[in-house]
């Protein structure tokens, strides 16, 4: 993905992102999915001084299919230059996916 906007119309002037997924990576887990993605944005020149002019995010997740109708998805994300109080950070979570 790539995005661009004139600096007089949007606080984010550029964005790029990419990712890859792989299904059935582990033996006996042919329906599970592992994925990694990375994205980066650059702020325009009007950004407040206390903010860095760019931020990068890296994400890794795994979808474990437990049955045909339920899956769990643990997720880890790392952020760099996330804001004025915290320059980098780590977010960890888990989602439950239900199919009806």
Short mmCIF file of N, CA, C and O in Angstrom, two decimals:
data_model
loop_
_atom_site.label_atom_id
_atom_site.label_comp_id
_atom_site.label_asym_id
_atom_site.label_seq_id
_atom_site.Cartn_x
_atom_site.Cartn_y
_atom_site.Cartn_z
N UNK A 1 0.85 -1.17 0.00
CA UNK A 1 0.00 0.00 0.00
C UNK A 1 0.89 1.23 0.00
O UNK A 1 1.95 1.24 0.62
N UNK A 2 0.43 2.25 -0.67
CA UNK A 2 1.10 3.54 -0.63
C UNK A 2 0.04 4.63 -0.71
O UNK A 2 -0.92 4.51 -1.47
N UNK A 3 0.22 5.65 0.09
CA UNK A 3 -0.69 6.77 0.04
C UNK A 3 0.06 8.08 0.14
O UNK A 3 1.10 8.17 0.81
N UNK A 4 -0.45 9.10 -0.52
CA UNK A 4 0.14 10.43 -0.50
C UNK A 4 -1.00 11.44 -0.47
O UNK A 4 -2.04 11.23 -1.11
N UNK A 5 -0.81 12.52 0.27
CA UNK A 5 -1.80 13.60 0.29
C UNK A 5 -1.07 14.93 0.37
O UNK A 5 -0.02 15.02 1.02
N UNK A 6 -1.60 15.96 -0.27
CA UNK A 6 -1.00 17.29 -0.14
C UNK A 6 -1.00 17.73 1.32
O UNK A 6 -1.95 17.47 2.06
N UNK A 7 0.04 18.38 1.75
CA UNK A 7 0.18 18.75 3.16
C UNK A 7 -0.86 19.75 3.63
O UNK A 7 -1.11 19.86 4.82
N UNK A 8 -1.51 20.47 2.70
CA UNK A 8 -2.54 21.42 3.12
C UNK A 8 -3.90 20.76 3.32
O UNK A 8 -4.87 21.40 3.68
N UNK A 9 -4.00 19.44 3.10
CA UNK A 9 -5.28 18.74 3.22
C UNK A 9 -5.30 17.62 4.26
O UNK A 9 -6.36 17.13 4.60
N UNK A 10 -4.13 17.18 4.70
CA UNK A 10 -4.09 16.05 5.61
C UNK A 10 -2.85 16.15 6.48
O UNK A 10 -1.79 16.56 6.01
N UNK A 11 -2.96 15.76 7.75
CA UNK A 11 -1.80 15.77 8.66
C UNK A 11 -0.77 14.72 8.26
O UNK A 11 0.42 14.89 8.50
N UNK A 12 -1.22 13.63 7.65
CA UNK A 12 -0.31 12.58 7.18
C UNK A 12 -0.06 12.82 5.69
O UNK A 12 -0.98 12.79 4.88
N UNK A 13 1.20 13.08 5.36
CA UNK A 13 1.51 13.36 3.95
C UNK A 13 1.83 12.10 3.16
O UNK A 13 1.58 12.05 1.96
N UNK A 14 2.41 11.09 3.82
CA UNK A 14 2.72 9.84 3.11
C UNK A 14 2.49 8.66 4.03
O UNK A 14 2.70 8.74 5.24
N UNK A 15 2.10 7.54 3.44
CA UNK A 15 1.93 6.27 4.16
C UNK A 15 2.34 5.14 3.23
O UNK A 15 2.05 5.16 2.04
N UNK A 16 3.03 4.14 3.78
CA UNK A 16 3.25 2.91 3.05
C UNK A 16 3.09 1.76 4.03
O UNK A 16 3.34 1.90 5.23
N UNK A 17 2.63 0.64 3.52
CA UNK A 17 2.46 -0.55 4.35
C UNK A 17 2.55 -1.80 3.49
O UNK A 17 2.27 -1.79 2.30
N UNK A 18 2.94 -2.88 4.14
CA UNK A 18 3.07 -4.15 3.44
C UNK A 18 2.93 -5.27 4.46
O UNK A 18 3.14 -5.08 5.66
N UNK A 19 2.59 -6.44 3.98
CA UNK A 19 2.46 -7.59 4.87
C UNK A 19 2.44 -8.88 4.08
O UNK A 19 2.31 -8.89 2.86
N UNK A 20 2.56 -9.96 4.82
CA UNK A 20 2.52 -11.29 4.21
C UNK A 20 1.84 -12.25 5.18
O UNK A 20 1.98 -12.12 6.40
N UNK A 21 1.06 -13.17 4.63
CA UNK A 21 0.41 -14.20 5.44
C UNK A 21 0.80 -15.56 4.91
O UNK A 21 1.12 -15.72 3.73
N UNK A 22 0.78 -16.53 5.79
CA UNK A 22 1.09 -17.91 5.41
C UNK A 22 0.10 -18.84 6.14
O UNK A 22 -0.06 -18.75 7.35
N UNK A 23 -0.56 -19.67 5.39
CA UNK A 23 -1.52 -20.61 5.95
C UNK A 23 -0.91 -22.00 5.98
O UNK A 23 -0.23 -22.41 5.04
N UNK A 24 -1.13 -22.75 7.06
CA UNK A 24 -0.65 -24.12 7.16
C UNK A 24 0.85 -24.24 7.35
O UNK A 24 1.46 -25.19 6.89
N UNK A 25 1.45 -23.30 8.05
CA UNK A 25 2.89 -23.31 8.26
C UNK A 25 3.35 -24.45 9.18
O UNK A 25 4.41 -25.02 8.97
N UNK A 26 2.52 -24.78 10.16
CA UNK A 26 2.89 -25.83 11.12
C UNK A 26 2.26 -27.16 10.74
O UNK A 26 1.12 -27.20 10.26
N UNK A 27 2.97 -28.26 10.97
CA UNK A 27 2.37 -29.58 10.71
C UNK A 27 1.10 -29.78 11.54
O UNK A 27 1.03 -29.34 12.69
N UNK A 28 0.12 -30.42 10.97
CA UNK A 28 -1.17 -30.71 11.64
C UNK A 28 -1.98 -29.46 11.97
O UNK A 28 -2.93 -29.52 12.74
N UNK A 29 -1.60 -28.29 11.43
CA UNK A 29 -2.35 -27.04 11.65
C UNK A 29 -2.56 -26.37 10.30
O UNK A 29 -2.25 -25.21 10.09
N UNK A 30 -3.13 -27.08 9.34
CA UNK A 30 -3.23 -26.61 7.95
C UNK A 30 -4.15 -25.40 7.77
O UNK A 30 -4.04 -24.69 6.77
N UNK A 31 -5.04 -25.15 8.72
CA UNK A 31 -5.98 -24.02 8.58
C UNK A 31 -5.55 -22.80 9.39
O UNK A 31 -6.19 -21.76 9.33
N UNK A 32 -4.48 -22.91 10.16
CA UNK A 32 -3.98 -21.77 10.93
C UNK A 32 -3.25 -20.80 10.02
O UNK A 32 -2.75 -21.16 8.95
N UNK A 33 -3.18 -19.54 10.45
CA UNK A 33 -2.56 -18.48 9.66
C UNK A 33 -1.57 -17.72 10.54
O UNK A 33 -1.87 -17.40 11.69
N UNK A 34 -0.40 -17.45 9.99
CA UNK A 34 0.56 -16.55 10.64
C UNK A 34 0.80 -15.39 9.68
O UNK A 34 0.84 -15.57 8.46
N UNK A 35 0.92 -14.18 10.24
CA UNK A 35 1.07 -12.99 9.39
C UNK A 35 1.98 -11.97 10.06
O UNK A 35 2.05 -11.89 11.28
N UNK A 36 2.66 -11.22 9.23
CA UNK A 36 3.48 -10.10 9.70
C UNK A 36 3.24 -8.92 8.76
O UNK A 36 3.04 -9.11 7.56
N UNK A 37 3.19 -7.74 9.34
CA UNK A 37 2.97 -6.54 8.54
C UNK A 37 3.78 -5.39 9.10
O UNK A 37 4.17 -5.37 10.27
N UNK A 38 4.06 -4.43 8.24
CA UNK A 38 4.78 -3.22 8.65
C UNK A 38 4.16 -2.03 7.93
O UNK A 38 3.72 -2.15 6.79
N UNK A 39 4.07 -0.93 8.63
CA UNK A 39 3.52 0.29 8.05
C UNK A 39 4.26 1.50 8.59
O UNK A 39 4.79 1.47 9.71
N UNK A 40 4.33 2.55 7.80
CA UNK A 40 5.02 3.76 8.22
C UNK A 40 4.28 4.97 7.68
O UNK A 40 3.83 4.96 6.53
N UNK A 41 4.15 5.99 8.50
CA UNK A 41 3.52 7.22 8.04
C UNK A 41 4.44 8.40 8.34
O UNK A 41 5.23 8.38 9.29
N UNK A 42 4.35 9.42 7.51
CA UNK A 42 5.12 10.65 7.70
C UNK A 42 4.14 11.81 7.82
O UNK A 42 3.22 11.95 7.02
N UNK A 43 4.33 12.60 8.88
CA UNK A 43 3.49 13.77 9.10
C UNK A 43 3.99 14.94 8.27
O UNK A 43 5.19 15.04 7.97
N UNK A 44 3.07 15.82 7.91
CA UNK A 44 3.48 17.00 7.13
C UNK A 44 4.19 18.00 8.03
O UNK A 44 4.29 17.82 9.23
N UNK A 45 4.64 19.08 7.46
CA UNK A 45 5.41 20.09 8.19
C UNK A 45 4.65 20.84 9.25
O UNK A 45 5.25 21.53 10.06
N UNK A 46 3.32 20.72 9.29
CA UNK A 46 2.52 21.43 10.28
C UNK A 46 2.34 20.66 11.59
O UNK A 46 1.62 21.10 12.47
N UNK A 47 3.00 19.51 11.72
CA UNK A 47 2.87 18.70 12.94
C UNK A 47 3.47 19.46 14.13
O UNK A 47 4.44 20.21 13.97
N UNK A 48 2.91 19.28 15.33
CA UNK A 48 3.47 19.92 16.52
C UNK A 48 4.93 19.53 16.73
O UNK A 48 5.34 18.41 16.41
N UNK A 49 5.73 20.44 17.28
CA UNK A 49 7.16 20.19 17.47
C UNK A 49 7.47 18.98 18.33
O UNK A 49 8.48 18.33 18.13
N UNK A 50 6.60 18.70 19.32
CA UNK A 50 6.90 17.59 20.23
C UNK A 50 6.70 16.21 19.58
O UNK A 50 7.08 15.19 20.14
N UNK A 51 6.12 16.16 18.41
CA UNK A 51 5.94 14.89 17.70
C UNK A 51 7.06 14.66 16.70
O UNK A 51 7.55 15.59 16.08
N UNK A 52 7.47 13.41 16.59
CA UNK A 52 8.39 13.05 15.51
C UNK A 52 7.64 13.19 14.20
O UNK A 52 6.43 13.15 14.16
N UNK A 53 8.35 13.31 13.10
CA UNK A 53 7.66 13.49 11.82
C UNK A 53 7.28 12.18 11.15
O UNK A 53 6.75 12.18 10.06
N UNK A 54 7.54 11.05 11.82
CA UNK A 54 7.15 9.77 11.25
C UNK A 54 6.88 8.75 12.37
O UNK A 54 7.33 8.93 13.50
N UNK A 55 6.11 7.72 12.04
CA UNK A 55 5.83 6.63 12.97
C UNK A 55 5.84 5.33 12.19
O UNK A 55 5.37 5.28 11.05
N UNK A 56 6.38 4.29 12.79
CA UNK A 56 6.43 2.97 12.16
C UNK A 56 5.78 1.96 13.10
O UNK A 56 5.93 2.04 14.31
N UNK A 57 5.05 1.00 12.52
CA UNK A 57 4.36 -0.04 13.26
C UNK A 57 4.69 -1.39 12.63
O UNK A 57 4.61 -1.54 11.42
N UNK A 58 5.04 -2.36 13.46
CA UNK A 58 5.28 -3.73 13.01
C UNK A 58 4.32 -4.62 13.79
O UNK A 58 4.21 -4.50 15.01
N UNK A 59 3.62 -5.51 13.08
CA UNK A 59 2.61 -6.36 13.71
C UNK A 59 2.84 -7.82 13.32
O UNK A 59 3.15 -8.13 12.18
N UNK A 60 2.68 -8.69 14.30
CA UNK A 60 2.75 -10.14 14.08
C UNK A 60 1.52 -10.76 14.74
O UNK A 60 1.20 -10.44 15.88
N UNK A 61 0.81 -11.62 13.99
CA UNK A 61 -0.32 -12.32 14.61
C UNK A 61 -0.42 -13.74 14.09
O UNK A 61 0.16 -14.10 13.07
N UNK A 62 -1.15 -14.55 14.85
CA UNK A 62 -1.36 -15.96 14.53
C UNK A 62 -2.84 -16.27 14.73
O UNK A 62 -3.40 -15.94 15.77
N UNK A 63 -3.48 -16.87 13.75
CA UNK A 63 -4.88 -17.28 13.88
C UNK A 63 -4.90 -18.79 14.08
O UNK A 63 -4.54 -19.55 13.19
N UNK A 64 -5.29 -19.21 15.28
CA UNK A 64 -5.39 -20.63 15.61
C UNK A 64 -6.84 -21.06 15.48
O UNK A 64 -7.69 -20.65 16.28
N UNK A 65 -7.14 -21.84 14.47
CA UNK A 65 -8.51 -22.35 14.26
C UNK A 65 -8.72 -23.54 15.20
O UNK A 65 -8.12 -24.59 15.03
N UNK A 66 -9.59 -23.36 16.18
CA UNK A 66 -9.85 -24.40 17.17
C UNK A 66 -10.97 -25.33 16.73
O UNK A 66 -11.02 -26.48 17.15
N UNK A 67 -11.89 -24.82 15.93
CA UNK A 67 -13.00 -25.58 15.36
C UNK A 67 -13.45 -24.83 14.11
O UNK A 67 -12.95 -23.75 13.82
N UNK A 68 -14.40 -25.39 13.38
CA UNK A 68 -14.87 -24.72 12.16
C UNK A 68 -15.54 -23.38 12.46
O UNK A 68 -15.64 -22.53 11.59
N UNK A 69 -15.95 -23.15 13.70
CA UNK A 69 -16.70 -21.94 14.04
C UNK A 69 -15.98 -21.02 15.03
O UNK A 69 -16.47 -19.95 15.36
N UNK A 70 -14.79 -21.40 15.52
CA UNK A 70 -14.09 -20.57 16.51
C UNK A 70 -12.58 -20.58 16.25
O UNK A 70 -12.01 -21.60 15.86
N UNK A 71 -11.99 -19.41 16.46
CA UNK A 71 -10.53 -19.26 16.34
C UNK A 71 -10.06 -18.22 17.36
O UNK A 71 -10.83 -17.35 17.78
N UNK A 72 -8.81 -18.33 17.78
CA UNK A 72 -8.19 -17.34 18.64
C UNK A 72 -7.03 -16.70 17.87
O UNK A 72 -6.31 -17.38 17.14
N UNK A 73 -6.87 -15.39 18.07
CA UNK A 73 -5.83 -14.67 17.33
C UNK A 73 -4.99 -13.82 18.29
O UNK A 73 -5.32 -12.67 18.57
N UNK A 74 -3.87 -14.36 18.79
CA UNK A 74 -2.94 -13.52 19.55
C UNK A 74 -2.24 -12.55 18.60
O UNK A 74 -2.00 -12.86 17.44
N UNK A 75 -1.92 -11.36 19.13
CA UNK A 75 -1.39 -10.29 18.31
C UNK A 75 -0.35 -9.50 19.09
O UNK A 75 -0.56 -9.20 20.28
N UNK A 76 0.77 -9.16 18.45
CA UNK A 76 1.80 -8.33 19.05
C UNK A 76 2.12 -7.20 18.07
O UNK A 76 2.31 -7.46 16.88
N UNK A 77 2.15 -5.96 18.58
CA UNK A 77 2.48 -4.80 17.74
C UNK A 77 3.55 -3.96 18.43
O UNK A 77 3.48 -3.73 19.64
N UNK A 78 4.53 -3.53 17.64
CA UNK A 78 5.57 -2.63 18.12
C UNK A 78 5.44 -1.30 17.38
O UNK A 78 5.33 -1.28 16.16
N UNK A 79 5.43 -0.20 18.12
CA UNK A 79 5.33 1.13 17.57
C UNK A 79 6.61 1.90 17.86
O UNK A 79 7.07 1.90 19.00
N UNK A 80 7.16 2.59 16.87
CA UNK A 80 8.27 3.51 17.14
C UNK A 80 7.79 4.93 16.85
O UNK A 80 6.96 5.15 15.96
N UNK A 81 8.29 5.87 17.63
CA UNK A 81 7.89 7.28 17.52
C UNK A 81 6.38 7.43 17.67
O UNK A 81 5.73 8.12 16.88
N UNK A 82 5.82 6.81 18.70
CA UNK A 82 4.37 6.76 18.86
C UNK A 82 3.76 8.06 19.38
O UNK A 82 2.57 8.27 19.23
N UNK A 83 4.53 8.92 19.99
CA UNK A 83 3.96 10.16 20.50
C UNK A 83 4.93 10.90 21.39
O UNK A 83 6.04 10.43 21.63
N UNK A 84 4.53 12.05 21.91
CA UNK A 84 5.46 12.88 22.69
C UNK A 84 5.83 12.28 24.04
O UNK A 84 6.93 12.48 24.51
N UNK A 85 4.96 11.52 24.65
CA UNK A 85 5.25 10.95 25.97
C UNK A 85 5.93 9.59 25.89
O UNK A 85 6.64 9.20 26.78
N UNK A 86 5.65 8.86 24.83
CA UNK A 86 6.23 7.52 24.69
C UNK A 86 6.76 7.40 23.27
O UNK A 86 6.01 7.38 22.31
N UNK A 87 8.06 7.31 23.15
CA UNK A 87 8.68 7.26 21.82
C UNK A 87 8.48 5.92 21.14
O UNK A 87 8.47 5.83 19.93
N UNK A 88 8.35 4.86 21.93
CA UNK A 88 8.08 3.54 21.34
C UNK A 88 7.22 2.76 22.33
O UNK A 88 7.13 3.11 23.49
N UNK A 89 6.60 1.70 21.83
CA UNK A 89 5.74 0.93 22.71
C UNK A 89 5.42 -0.43 22.13
O UNK A 89 5.67 -0.70 20.95
N UNK A 90 4.88 -1.27 22.97
CA UNK A 90 4.51 -2.62 22.60
C UNK A 90 3.07 -2.84 23.02
O UNK A 90 2.68 -2.50 24.14
N UNK A 91 2.27 -3.38 22.13
CA UNK A 91 0.87 -3.71 22.44
C UNK A 91 0.68 -5.20 22.20
O UNK A 91 1.12 -5.75 21.19
N UNK A 92 0.05 -5.87 23.15
CA UNK A 92 -0.20 -7.31 23.07
C UNK A 92 -1.68 -7.52 23.29
O UNK A 92 -2.28 -6.90 24.19
N UNK A 93 -2.30 -8.36 22.48
CA UNK A 93 -3.72 -8.61 22.64
C UNK A 93 -4.11 -9.98 22.09
O UNK A 93 -3.28 -10.70 21.55
N UNK A 94 -5.37 -10.30 22.27
CA UNK A 94 -5.89 -11.55 21.73
C UNK A 94 -7.36 -11.30 21.30
O UNK A 94 -8.09 -10.60 22.00
N UNK A 95 -7.72 -11.84 20.16
CA UNK A 95 -9.10 -11.73 19.66
C UNK A 95 -9.71 -13.10 19.62
O UNK A 95 -9.03 -14.10 19.36
N UNK A 96 -11.00 -13.16 19.81
CA UNK A 96 -11.73 -14.40 19.57
C UNK A 96 -12.58 -14.19 18.32
O UNK A 96 -13.22 -13.16 18.16
N UNK A 97 -12.56 -15.15 17.43
CA UNK A 97 -13.30 -15.08 16.17
C UNK A 97 -14.36 -16.16 16.16
O UNK A 97 -14.04 -17.35 16.27
N UNK A 98 -15.61 -15.76 16.07
CA UNK A 98 -16.73 -16.69 16.07
C UNK A 98 -17.47 -16.60 14.74
O UNK A 98 -17.77 -15.50 14.27
N UNK A 99 -17.79 -17.73 14.15
CA UNK A 99 -18.53 -17.78 12.90
C UNK A 99 -19.88 -18.43 13.15
O UNK A 99 -19.95 -19.54 13.69
N UNK A 100 -20.95 -17.76 12.77
CA UNK A 100 -22.31 -18.31 12.95
C UNK A 100 -22.91 -18.64 11.64
O UNK A 100 -22.69 -18.04 10.65
#
